mmCIF file of C-alpha atoms and ligand atoms in Angstrom:
data_model
loop_
_atom_site.group_PDB
_atom_site.id
_atom_site.type_symbol
_atom_site.label_atom_id
_atom_site.label_comp_id
_atom_site.label_asym_id
_atom_site.label_seq_id
_atom_site.Cartn_x
_atom_site.Cartn_y
_atom_site.Cartn_z
ATOM 1 C CA MET N 1 20.725 8.365 -7.684
ATOM 2 C CA ASP N 2 17.388 7.967 -9.462
ATOM 3 C CA VAL N 3 13.774 8.980 -9.001
ATOM 4 C CA VAL N 4 11.494 6.157 -7.771
ATOM 5 C CA THR N 5 7.960 5.797 -9.133
ATOM 6 C CA GLY N 6 5.714 4.024 -6.638
ATOM 7 C CA SER N 7 2.350 2.385 -7.185
ATOM 8 C CA VAL N 8 -0.986 3.077 -5.546
ATOM 9 C CA GLN N 9 -3.081 0.258 -4.004
ATOM 10 C CA ASN N 10 -6.818 0.926 -4.192
ATOM 11 C CA TYR N 11 -7.942 -1.124 -1.161
ATOM 12 C CA ALA N 12 -11.485 -0.265 -0.026
ATOM 13 C CA TRP N 13 -10.396 1.124 3.372
ATOM 14 C CA GLY N 14 -8.278 3.846 1.795
ATOM 15 C CA SER N 15 -8.954 7.568 1.838
ATOM 16 C CA THR N 16 -10.118 9.020 -1.498
ATOM 17 C CA THR N 17 -8.182 12.275 -0.976
ATOM 18 C CA VAL N 18 -5.168 11.954 1.348
ATOM 19 C CA ILE N 19 -2.627 10.298 -0.973
ATOM 20 C CA ALA N 20 -3.633 12.472 -3.945
ATOM 21 C CA ASP N 21 -3.219 15.535 -1.733
ATOM 22 C CA PHE N 22 0.152 14.239 -0.494
ATOM 23 C CA LEU N 23 1.302 13.880 -4.115
ATOM 24 C CA GLY N 24 -0.218 17.213 -5.140
ATOM 25 C CA VAL N 25 -2.472 15.660 -7.799
ATOM 26 C CA GLU N 26 -6.236 15.582 -8.342
ATOM 27 C CA PRO N 27 -8.061 12.679 -6.619
ATOM 28 C CA ASP N 28 -9.394 10.119 -9.120
ATOM 29 C CA GLY N 29 -12.467 9.315 -7.031
ATOM 30 C CA ARG N 30 -11.269 5.861 -5.966
ATOM 31 C CA PRO N 31 -10.029 4.943 -2.491
ATOM 32 C CA GLN N 32 -6.221 5.089 -2.378
ATOM 33 C CA ALA N 33 -5.073 3.083 0.610
ATOM 34 C CA GLU N 34 -1.340 2.686 0.104
ATOM 35 C CA LEU N 35 1.476 3.973 -2.038
ATOM 36 C CA TRP N 36 4.248 1.363 -2.328
ATOM 37 C CA PHE N 37 7.950 1.983 -2.911
ATOM 38 C CA GLY N 38 9.942 -1.219 -3.223
ATOM 39 C CA ALA N 39 10.628 -4.407 -5.124
ATOM 40 C CA HIS N 40 7.693 -6.540 -3.981
ATOM 41 C CA PRO N 41 6.464 -8.644 -6.949
ATOM 42 C CA MET N 42 2.852 -7.569 -6.315
ATOM 43 C CA ALA N 43 3.662 -3.936 -7.104
ATOM 44 C CA PRO N 44 7.299 -3.309 -8.036
ATOM 45 C CA SER N 45 8.452 0.309 -8.279
ATOM 46 C CA ARG N 46 10.326 1.762 -11.215
ATOM 47 C CA VAL N 47 13.701 3.362 -10.626
ATOM 48 C CA GLY N 48 14.353 5.735 -13.487
ATOM 49 C CA PRO N 49 12.992 3.857 -16.516
ATOM 50 C CA VAL N 50 13.630 0.341 -15.144
ATOM 51 C CA SER N 51 11.711 -1.916 -12.748
ATOM 52 C CA LEU N 52 13.513 -2.119 -9.404
ATOM 53 C CA PRO N 53 13.488 -5.961 -9.225
ATOM 54 C CA ALA N 54 15.087 -6.127 -12.700
ATOM 55 C CA LEU N 55 17.730 -3.616 -11.649
ATOM 56 C CA ILE N 56 18.503 -5.635 -8.502
ATOM 57 C CA GLU N 57 18.617 -8.923 -10.375
ATOM 58 C CA ALA N 58 21.192 -7.516 -12.811
ATOM 59 C CA ASP N 59 23.590 -6.425 -10.038
ATOM 60 C CA PRO N 60 22.335 -6.824 -6.465
ATOM 61 C CA THR N 61 25.537 -5.593 -4.810
ATOM 62 C CA ARG N 62 25.609 -2.367 -6.838
ATOM 63 C CA VAL N 63 21.929 -1.660 -6.169
ATOM 64 C CA VAL N 64 21.259 -2.942 -2.630
ATOM 65 C CA GLY N 65 24.764 -3.147 -1.142
ATOM 66 C CA ALA N 66 27.216 -5.900 -0.200
ATOM 67 C CA ASP N 67 26.243 -6.079 3.492
ATOM 68 C CA SER N 68 22.543 -6.376 2.700
ATOM 69 C CA VAL N 69 23.109 -9.058 0.042
ATOM 70 C CA ALA N 70 25.303 -11.020 2.473
ATOM 71 C CA ARG N 71 22.624 -10.846 5.141
ATOM 72 C CA PHE N 72 19.339 -11.040 3.210
ATOM 73 C CA GLY N 73 20.235 -12.369 -0.237
ATOM 74 C CA PRO N 74 19.967 -10.633 -3.626
ATOM 75 C CA ARG N 75 16.818 -8.637 -2.862
ATOM 76 C CA LEU N 76 15.601 -5.403 -1.316
ATOM 77 C CA PRO N 77 14.824 -6.435 2.284
ATOM 78 C CA TYR N 78 12.409 -3.596 3.036
ATOM 79 C CA LEU N 79 9.192 -2.191 1.603
ATOM 80 C CA LEU N 80 8.276 1.482 2.118
ATOM 81 C CA LYS N 81 4.679 2.701 1.993
ATOM 82 C CA VAL N 82 2.538 5.740 2.569
ATOM 83 C CA LEU N 83 -0.668 4.526 4.214
ATOM 84 C CA ALA N 84 -3.931 6.519 4.356
ATOM 85 C CA ALA N 85 -6.733 4.783 6.282
ATOM 86 C CA ALA N 86 -10.225 6.256 6.190
ATOM 87 C CA GLN N 87 -11.678 3.063 7.705
ATOM 88 C CA PRO N 88 -10.406 0.273 9.978
ATOM 89 C CA LEU N 89 -8.070 -2.305 8.453
ATOM 90 C CA SER N 90 -8.512 -6.036 9.110
ATOM 91 C CA LEU N 91 -7.605 -7.656 12.435
ATOM 92 C CA GLN N 92 -4.282 -9.206 11.566
ATOM 93 C CA ALA N 93 -0.920 -10.580 12.581
ATOM 94 C CA HIS N 94 2.268 -11.681 10.835
ATOM 95 C CA PRO N 95 4.413 -14.761 11.423
ATOM 96 C CA THR N 96 7.946 -15.083 12.758
ATOM 97 C CA ARG N 97 10.732 -15.960 10.321
ATOM 98 C CA ALA N 98 10.663 -19.611 11.434
ATOM 99 C CA GLY N 99 6.854 -19.692 11.231
ATOM 100 C CA ALA N 100 6.896 -18.198 7.741
ATOM 101 C CA GLU N 101 9.449 -20.740 6.506
ATOM 102 C CA ILE N 102 7.367 -23.659 7.815
ATOM 103 C CA GLY N 103 4.050 -22.232 6.580
ATOM 104 C CA PHE N 104 5.431 -21.403 3.139
ATOM 105 C CA ALA N 105 6.927 -24.869 2.706
ATOM 106 C CA ARG N 106 3.645 -26.467 3.800
ATOM 107 C CA GLU N 107 1.534 -24.493 1.306
ATOM 108 C CA GLU N 108 4.071 -25.032 -1.490
ATOM 109 C CA ALA N 109 3.952 -28.788 -0.836
ATOM 110 C CA ALA N 110 0.140 -28.657 -0.888
ATOM 111 C CA GLY N 111 0.295 -27.006 -4.308
ATOM 112 C CA ILE N 112 -1.717 -23.889 -3.310
ATOM 113 C CA ASP N 113 -1.294 -21.164 -5.911
ATOM 114 C CA ARG N 114 0.718 -18.255 -4.459
ATOM 115 C CA ALA N 115 -1.888 -15.796 -5.738
ATOM 116 C CA ALA N 116 -4.896 -17.764 -4.432
ATOM 117 C CA PRO N 117 -7.099 -15.721 -2.065
ATOM 118 C CA HIS N 118 -6.819 -18.374 0.652
ATOM 119 C CA ARG N 119 -3.031 -18.614 0.414
ATOM 120 C CA LEU N 120 -1.635 -17.488 3.804
ATOM 121 C CA TYR N 121 2.130 -17.703 3.291
ATOM 122 C CA ARG N 122 2.960 -16.045 -0.036
ATOM 123 C CA ASP N 123 6.676 -15.964 0.761
ATOM 124 C CA ASP N 124 8.958 -17.358 3.463
ATOM 125 C CA TRP N 125 9.660 -14.045 5.210
ATOM 126 C CA PRO N 126 8.508 -12.451 8.449
ATOM 127 C CA LYS N 127 6.810 -9.041 8.220
ATOM 128 C CA PRO N 128 7.721 -6.842 11.179
ATOM 129 C CA GLU N 129 6.433 -3.344 10.485
ATOM 130 C CA MET N 130 6.519 0.202 11.821
ATOM 131 C CA LEU N 131 4.138 3.080 11.155
ATOM 132 C CA VAL N 132 5.408 6.629 11.635
ATOM 133 C CA ALA N 133 2.381 8.925 11.845
ATOM 134 C CA LEU N 134 1.998 11.923 9.538
ATOM 135 C CA ASP N 135 -1.214 12.932 11.294
ATOM 136 C CA ASP N 136 -3.216 11.504 14.209
ATOM 137 C CA VAL N 137 -3.376 7.717 13.978
ATOM 138 C CA GLU N 138 -5.800 5.500 15.886
ATOM 139 C CA ALA N 139 -4.935 1.821 16.209
ATOM 140 C CA LEU N 140 -5.846 -1.362 18.017
ATOM 141 C CA CYS N 141 -2.704 -3.158 19.141
ATOM 142 C CA GLY N 142 -2.120 -6.159 21.404
ATOM 143 C CA PHE N 143 -4.367 -7.408 24.206
ATOM 144 C CA ARG N 144 -5.648 -5.427 27.183
ATOM 145 C CA GLU N 145 -5.191 -6.894 30.668
ATOM 146 C CA PRO N 146 -7.972 -9.539 30.753
ATOM 147 C CA GLY N 147 -9.412 -8.493 34.140
ATOM 148 C CA ARG N 148 -9.765 -4.923 32.907
ATOM 149 C CA THR N 149 -11.490 -6.143 29.736
ATOM 150 C CA TYR N 150 -13.953 -8.137 31.834
ATOM 151 C CA ASP N 151 -14.762 -5.002 33.876
ATOM 152 C CA LEU N 152 -15.414 -2.969 30.717
ATOM 153 C CA PHE N 153 -17.746 -5.632 29.300
ATOM 154 C CA ALA N 154 -19.510 -5.760 32.671
ATOM 155 C CA ARG N 155 -20.272 -2.029 32.375
ATOM 156 C CA LEU N 156 -22.012 -2.643 29.029
ATOM 157 C CA GLY N 157 -24.489 -4.941 30.760
ATOM 158 C CA VAL N 158 -25.066 -7.378 27.884
ATOM 159 C CA PRO N 159 -25.507 -10.840 29.490
ATOM 160 C CA ALA N 160 -24.601 -12.864 26.371
ATOM 161 C CA ALA N 161 -21.378 -10.874 25.952
ATOM 162 C CA LEU N 162 -20.478 -11.167 29.609
ATOM 163 C CA GLU N 163 -20.866 -14.917 29.296
ATOM 164 C CA LEU N 164 -18.350 -14.900 26.430
ATOM 165 C CA VAL N 165 -15.734 -13.001 28.443
ATOM 166 C CA ALA N 166 -16.461 -14.742 31.784
ATOM 167 C CA PRO N 167 -13.122 -16.646 31.728
ATOM 168 C CA LEU N 168 -11.287 -13.266 31.736
ATOM 169 C CA ARG N 169 -12.703 -12.392 35.156
ATOM 170 C CA SER N 170 -9.882 -14.402 36.730
ATOM 171 C CA GLY N 171 -7.372 -11.974 35.180
ATOM 172 C CA ARG N 172 -5.425 -14.939 33.808
ATOM 173 C CA SER N 173 -3.935 -14.151 30.398
ATOM 174 C CA GLU N 174 -4.039 -17.877 29.538
ATOM 175 C CA GLU N 175 -7.787 -17.464 29.004
ATOM 176 C CA LEU N 176 -7.388 -14.832 26.268
ATOM 177 C CA ALA N 177 -6.699 -17.299 23.446
ATOM 178 C CA ALA N 178 -9.854 -19.311 24.094
ATOM 179 C CA VAL N 179 -12.072 -16.226 24.453
ATOM 180 C CA PHE N 180 -10.615 -14.676 21.293
ATOM 181 C CA ALA N 181 -11.115 -17.881 19.263
ATOM 182 C CA ARG N 182 -14.623 -18.351 20.673
ATOM 183 C CA MET N 183 -15.640 -14.805 19.652
ATOM 184 C CA LEU N 184 -14.321 -15.146 16.098
ATOM 185 C CA GLY N 185 -15.917 -18.591 15.828
ATOM 186 C CA LEU N 186 -19.484 -17.455 16.661
ATOM 187 C CA ASP N 187 -21.909 -19.035 14.202
ATOM 188 C CA GLN N 188 -24.659 -17.070 12.460
ATOM 189 C CA GLY N 189 -27.202 -17.928 15.162
ATOM 190 C CA GLU N 190 -24.911 -16.619 17.928
ATOM 191 C CA ARG N 191 -23.920 -13.365 16.252
ATOM 192 C CA ALA N 192 -26.890 -11.398 17.612
ATOM 193 C CA VAL N 193 -24.626 -10.654 20.577
ATOM 194 C CA VAL N 194 -22.586 -8.300 18.359
ATOM 195 C CA ALA N 195 -25.620 -6.081 17.701
ATOM 196 C CA GLN N 196 -26.521 -6.152 21.411
ATOM 197 C CA VAL N 197 -23.018 -5.011 22.378
ATOM 198 C CA VAL N 198 -23.049 -2.258 19.748
ATOM 199 C CA ALA N 199 -26.488 -1.034 20.899
ATOM 200 C CA ALA N 200 -25.311 -0.848 24.521
ATOM 201 C CA ALA N 201 -22.044 0.831 23.474
ATOM 202 C CA SER N 202 -23.859 3.336 21.330
ATOM 203 C CA ALA N 203 -26.186 4.261 24.227
ATOM 204 C CA LEU N 204 -23.111 4.808 26.433
ATOM 205 C CA VAL N 205 -21.411 7.023 23.834
ATOM 206 C CA GLU N 206 -24.566 9.112 23.398
ATOM 207 C CA SER N 207 -25.140 9.524 27.148
ATOM 208 C CA ASP N 208 -21.561 10.727 27.626
ATOM 209 C CA GLY N 209 -21.930 14.226 28.970
ATOM 210 C CA SER N 210 -19.059 14.667 31.354
ATOM 211 C CA SER N 211 -18.007 11.067 31.822
ATOM 212 C CA ASP N 212 -15.292 10.509 34.367
ATOM 213 C CA GLU N 213 -14.520 7.218 32.646
ATOM 214 C CA PRO N 214 -12.768 8.068 29.372
ATOM 215 C CA ALA N 215 -11.498 4.479 29.061
ATOM 216 C CA LEU N 216 -15.067 3.156 29.068
ATOM 217 C CA ILE N 217 -16.157 5.690 26.457
ATOM 218 C CA ARG N 218 -13.171 4.806 24.237
ATOM 219 C CA PHE N 219 -14.080 1.122 24.611
ATOM 220 C CA ALA N 220 -17.689 1.869 23.617
ATOM 221 C CA ARG N 221 -16.634 4.117 20.734
ATOM 222 C CA THR N 222 -14.414 1.342 19.376
ATOM 223 C CA ALA N 223 -17.427 -1.011 19.206
ATOM 224 C CA VAL N 224 -19.545 1.591 17.419
ATOM 225 C CA GLU N 225 -16.796 2.557 14.950
ATOM 226 C CA LEU N 226 -15.884 -1.028 14.013
ATOM 227 C CA ASP N 227 -19.550 -1.942 13.562
ATOM 228 C CA THR N 228 -20.134 1.070 11.280
ATOM 229 C CA TYR N 229 -17.874 -0.461 8.651
ATOM 230 C CA HIS N 230 -18.359 -4.166 9.461
ATOM 231 C CA PRO N 231 -21.867 -4.501 10.920
ATOM 232 C CA GLY N 232 -22.389 -7.670 12.917
ATOM 233 C CA ASP N 233 -18.805 -8.899 12.334
ATOM 234 C CA PRO N 234 -17.535 -10.941 15.317
ATOM 235 C CA GLY N 235 -14.264 -9.013 14.820
ATOM 236 C CA VAL N 236 -16.064 -6.128 16.580
ATOM 237 C CA LEU N 237 -16.035 -8.201 19.798
ATOM 238 C CA ALA N 238 -12.460 -9.404 19.291
ATOM 239 C CA GLY N 239 -11.371 -5.792 18.773
ATOM 240 C CA LEU N 240 -12.751 -4.991 22.236
ATOM 241 C CA LEU N 241 -10.143 -7.323 23.784
ATOM 242 C CA MET N 242 -7.395 -5.043 22.441
ATOM 243 C CA ASN N 243 -5.589 -1.891 23.543
ATOM 244 C CA ARG N 244 -6.636 1.247 21.717
ATOM 245 C CA LEU N 245 -3.744 3.612 20.963
ATOM 246 C CA SER N 246 -3.609 7.157 19.614
ATOM 247 C CA PHE N 247 -0.333 8.618 18.423
ATOM 248 C CA GLY N 248 0.626 11.790 16.627
ATOM 249 C CA ARG N 249 2.840 13.277 13.944
ATOM 250 C CA PHE N 250 6.266 11.599 13.717
ATOM 251 C CA GLU N 251 5.576 9.207 16.568
ATOM 252 C CA GLY N 252 6.146 5.574 15.555
ATOM 253 C CA LEU N 253 4.447 2.292 16.458
ATOM 254 C CA TYR N 254 6.399 -0.947 15.933
ATOM 255 C CA LEU N 255 4.508 -4.197 15.381
ATOM 256 C CA PRO N 256 6.645 -7.286 15.938
ATOM 257 C CA ALA N 257 5.843 -10.753 14.632
ATOM 258 C CA ARG N 258 2.831 -12.397 16.363
ATOM 259 C CA ASN N 259 1.293 -9.062 17.452
ATOM 260 C CA LEU N 260 -2.445 -8.628 16.807
ATOM 261 C CA HIS N 261 -3.206 -5.215 15.309
ATOM 262 C CA ALA N 262 -5.603 -3.135 13.224
ATOM 263 C CA TYR N 263 -5.159 0.494 12.245
ATOM 264 C CA LEU N 264 -8.446 2.361 12.577
ATOM 265 C CA SER N 265 -7.707 5.682 10.896
ATOM 266 C CA GLY N 266 -4.911 8.064 10.022
ATOM 267 C CA THR N 267 -1.982 8.622 7.677
ATOM 268 C CA GLY N 268 1.611 7.537 8.041
ATOM 269 C CA VAL N 269 4.831 6.283 6.521
ATOM 270 C CA GLU N 270 5.142 2.540 6.939
ATOM 271 C CA ILE N 271 8.234 0.419 6.637
ATOM 272 C CA MET N 272 8.266 -3.345 6.812
ATOM 273 C CA ALA N 273 10.202 -6.426 5.824
ATOM 274 C CA ASN N 274 9.464 -7.168 2.169
ATOM 275 C CA SER N 275 6.766 -9.779 2.747
ATOM 276 C CA ASP N 276 3.044 -10.182 2.194
ATOM 277 C CA ASN N 277 2.295 -12.802 4.870
ATOM 278 C CA VAL N 278 -0.886 -11.786 6.686
ATOM 279 C CA MET N 279 -3.157 -13.894 8.913
ATOM 280 C CA ARG N 280 -6.580 -12.240 9.253
ATOM 281 C CA GLY N 281 -9.295 -12.821 11.852
ATOM 282 C CA GLY N 282 -12.075 -10.411 10.923
ATOM 283 C CA LEU N 283 -13.177 -6.923 9.839
ATOM 284 C CA THR N 284 -12.398 -7.691 6.204
ATOM 285 C CA PRO N 285 -13.918 -9.211 3.076
ATOM 286 C CA LYS N 286 -10.517 -10.895 2.490
ATOM 287 C CA HIS N 287 -9.784 -14.505 3.474
ATOM 288 C CA ILE N 288 -10.023 -15.228 7.215
ATOM 289 C CA ASP N 289 -8.309 -18.142 8.977
ATOM 290 C CA VAL N 290 -8.975 -17.945 12.706
ATOM 291 C CA ALA N 291 -7.171 -21.182 13.569
ATOM 292 C CA GLU N 292 -3.957 -20.094 11.836
ATOM 293 C CA LEU N 293 -4.205 -16.600 13.335
ATOM 294 C CA VAL N 294 -4.621 -18.033 16.843
ATOM 295 C CA SER N 295 -1.658 -20.345 16.267
ATOM 296 C CA VAL N 296 0.679 -17.429 15.450
ATOM 297 C CA LEU N 297 -0.595 -14.859 18.002
ATOM 298 C CA ASP N 298 1.184 -13.722 21.132
ATOM 299 C CA PHE N 299 -1.574 -13.392 23.762
ATOM 300 C CA THR N 300 0.629 -11.749 26.393
ATOM 301 C CA PRO N 301 -1.365 -8.673 27.473
ATOM 302 C CA GLY N 302 0.087 -5.187 27.768
ATOM 303 C CA VAL N 303 0.230 -1.787 26.109
ATOM 304 C CA PRO N 304 3.112 -1.457 23.623
ATOM 305 C CA ASP N 305 5.524 1.468 23.921
ATOM 306 C CA LEU N 306 5.926 3.876 21.041
ATOM 307 C CA VAL N 307 9.215 3.645 19.140
ATOM 308 C CA GLU N 308 12.191 5.402 20.678
ATOM 309 C CA VAL N 309 13.490 8.179 18.426
ATOM 310 C CA VAL N 310 17.200 8.841 18.927
ATOM 311 C CA ALA N 311 19.151 11.922 17.805
ATOM 312 C CA GLU N 312 22.011 10.799 15.552
ATOM 313 C CA GLY N 313 23.283 14.199 14.499
ATOM 314 C CA PRO N 314 21.970 17.686 13.779
ATOM 315 C CA GLY N 315 18.489 17.206 12.313
ATOM 316 C CA ILE N 316 18.884 13.391 12.047
ATOM 317 C CA TRP N 317 16.586 11.127 14.077
ATOM 318 C CA ARG N 318 16.739 7.353 14.071
ATOM 319 C CA TYR N 319 13.672 5.211 14.817
ATOM 320 C CA GLU N 320 14.953 2.339 16.951
ATOM 321 C CA THR N 321 13.278 -1.003 16.276
ATOM 322 C CA PRO N 322 14.480 -4.585 16.786
ATOM 323 C CA ALA N 323 13.618 -5.509 13.174
ATOM 324 C CA PRO N 324 16.735 -6.799 11.395
ATOM 325 C CA GLU N 325 15.364 -6.181 7.889
ATOM 326 C CA PHE N 326 15.030 -2.393 7.877
ATOM 327 C CA ALA N 327 16.235 0.911 9.302
ATOM 328 C CA MET N 328 14.522 4.288 9.223
ATOM 329 C CA TRP N 329 15.509 7.869 9.938
ATOM 330 C CA ARG N 330 13.776 11.231 9.831
ATOM 331 C CA VAL N 331 15.803 14.213 8.671
ATOM 332 C CA ASP N 332 14.526 17.704 9.534
ATOM 333 C CA LEU N 333 15.720 20.579 7.370
ATOM 334 C CA LEU N 334 14.731 23.712 9.177
ATOM 335 C CA PRO N 335 14.429 26.963 7.249
ATOM 336 C CA GLY N 336 17.718 28.829 7.465
ATOM 337 C CA ALA N 337 19.683 25.748 8.603
ATOM 338 C CA ASP N 338 23.378 25.885 7.781
ATOM 339 C CA GLY N 339 24.762 23.854 4.938
ATOM 340 C CA PRO N 340 23.683 20.479 3.583
ATOM 341 C CA ILE N 341 22.945 17.455 5.788
ATOM 342 C CA THR N 342 24.607 14.177 4.803
ATOM 343 C CA LEU N 343 21.910 11.499 4.770
ATOM 344 C CA PRO N 344 22.407 8.294 6.782
ATOM 345 C CA GLY N 345 22.491 4.821 5.247
ATOM 346 C CA TRP N 346 25.667 5.005 3.159
ATOM 347 C CA GLY N 347 26.694 1.531 1.955
ATOM 348 C CA SER N 348 23.122 0.411 1.257
ATOM 349 C CA GLY N 349 20.405 1.047 -1.294
ATOM 350 C CA ARG N 350 18.152 3.565 0.453
ATOM 351 C CA MET N 351 15.039 5.522 -0.359
ATOM 352 C CA VAL N 352 14.566 9.169 0.500
ATOM 353 C CA LEU N 353 10.872 10.147 0.795
ATOM 354 C CA VAL N 354 9.931 13.811 1.116
ATOM 355 C CA VAL N 355 7.065 14.173 3.606
ATOM 356 C CA GLU N 356 7.088 17.954 3.955
ATOM 357 C CA GLY N 357 8.387 20.945 2.021
ATOM 358 C CA SER N 358 10.765 20.721 -0.914
ATOM 359 C CA VAL N 359 14.403 19.677 -0.890
ATOM 360 C CA GLN N 360 17.375 19.156 -3.160
ATOM 361 C CA VAL N 361 19.242 15.860 -2.915
ATOM 362 C CA SER N 362 22.707 15.635 -4.420
ATOM 363 C CA ASP N 363 24.944 12.607 -4.996
ATOM 364 C CA GLY N 364 27.953 14.732 -5.905
ATOM 365 C CA ALA N 365 27.419 14.303 -9.645
ATOM 366 C CA SER N 366 23.773 15.323 -9.996
ATOM 367 C CA THR N 367 21.038 17.008 -7.978
ATOM 368 C CA LEU N 368 17.325 16.187 -7.817
ATOM 369 C CA ALA N 369 14.735 18.771 -6.728
ATOM 370 C CA LEU N 370 12.038 16.844 -4.860
ATOM 371 C CA GLN N 371 8.608 17.915 -3.630
ATOM 372 C CA ARG N 372 6.435 16.211 -1.027
ATOM 373 C CA GLY N 373 5.571 12.660 -2.105
ATOM 374 C CA ALA N 374 8.693 12.240 -4.239
ATOM 375 C CA VAL N 375 11.238 9.472 -3.594
ATOM 376 C CA ALA N 376 14.890 9.280 -4.612
ATOM 377 C CA TYR N 377 16.853 6.009 -4.687
ATOM 378 C CA GLY N 378 20.442 6.332 -3.501
ATOM 379 C CA TYR N 379 22.930 3.643 -4.555
ATOM 380 C CA PRO N 380 25.222 2.156 -1.899
ATOM 381 C CA ASP N 381 28.386 3.939 -3.053
ATOM 382 C CA GLU N 382 26.766 7.371 -3.218
ATOM 383 C CA THR N 383 27.051 10.000 -0.506
ATOM 384 C CA LEU N 384 23.741 11.864 -0.495
ATOM 385 C CA LYS N 385 23.512 15.434 0.735
ATOM 386 C CA VAL N 386 20.225 17.246 1.216
ATOM 387 C CA THR N 387 19.426 20.958 1.326
ATOM 388 C CA GLY N 388 16.226 22.991 1.239
ATOM 389 C CA SER N 389 13.380 23.308 3.686
ATOM 390 C CA GLY N 390 11.377 20.254 4.647
ATOM 391 C CA ILE N 391 11.360 16.831 6.237
ATOM 392 C CA VAL N 392 12.456 13.569 4.627
ATOM 393 C CA MET N 393 12.242 9.955 5.749
ATOM 394 C CA VAL N 394 15.156 7.675 4.847
ATOM 395 C CA ALA N 395 14.597 3.911 4.545
ATOM 396 C CA ALA N 396 17.460 1.417 4.283
ATOM 397 C CA PRO N 397 18.264 -2.261 4.851
ATOM 398 C CA GLY N 398 18.919 -3.074 8.499
ATOM 399 C CA VAL N 399 22.684 -3.478 8.279
ATOM 400 C CA PRO N 400 25.399 -1.879 10.412
ATOM 401 C CA VAL N 401 25.917 1.709 9.315
ATOM 402 C CA THR N 402 29.259 2.374 7.661
ATOM 403 C CA SER N 403 30.868 5.517 6.287
ATOM 404 C CA PRO N 404 32.592 6.140 2.998
ATOM 405 C CA ASP N 405 36.384 6.295 3.161
ATOM 406 C CA GLU N 406 36.853 9.849 2.095
HETATM 407 ZN ZN1 ZN W 1 0.103 -5.633 9.740
#
């Protein structure tokens, strides 16, 4: 067992205080969007004094586990993050495994530098992801039923916008792709419609005294909020085609390949396959490729369910997702609870992140005292037991759970 040192990503949408507060340090004045724990080449963590990728390269089976190496190769298949959004993130989606392999091969053959801003497929992996909220999270996720979207636009009463969404009136989901691409493809001369929609939405939000139409007000608020950070961006209109979700502490949202999403605000623990393949359509200064985004998206409308959380033992909760690359549990140590809890994930290299309180994690030979924000790395052959008072999240490769023969 070793202590993991993560690295902060200073993306512009990050909160300037939340991650510093989580770690119990003074803010440095810059936005801190994400804190990464993993072996991704863009920001590899240190485990003890050594970089995690170097440690894995030297002996992948000892560090990540035999089952994981057999299934995913000599690498850490997951990436763990703490995410703190003060502003909306870009409208984005991630490819399937097959799509990533094809896209990566194509861009390699074309000789596009892997670090180039316009490079879309930086590796040949999918990037399913899950966010477990630490406070209230607001997100846009997937497409609303098209007929319902048409009705909401109709209530805004902006003729140019209604013309854009006219094909949705039929309620046919086949029309969503064309409307979405048309919105994101508006040229400079056509973009006045964004300001018109935002003005109408803003008037609706302000006139809301005792509205009996909360869905309409949420729709209008979304337009106003997106435009605050990205004024005039056609992504404001595209965002209005999407479901808006709110979820709370320790609820999880799973985003499969091909799902369109954008977190709006909130803090959470995120786990994903160890990939950096992102197709963006708007609401960002980063590279946008609408055609590629449209080609990967699933336009099937519907509101996604939150992740099912299953009790696996006293204080142990498993977040059930279909992602093969990762597994995640929450372990609650209530004050006065009896005895240590044995952490799940034996047989794999797992990370134990303290999200509340302070705990002691023991591997039988040594014990680490960990405060909120700290991460311990447990090696596959170690049985980890935790005591104290707090809550930890455990991340591991998505392999069948085994037990030590003891
Ligand atoms: Zn994403």
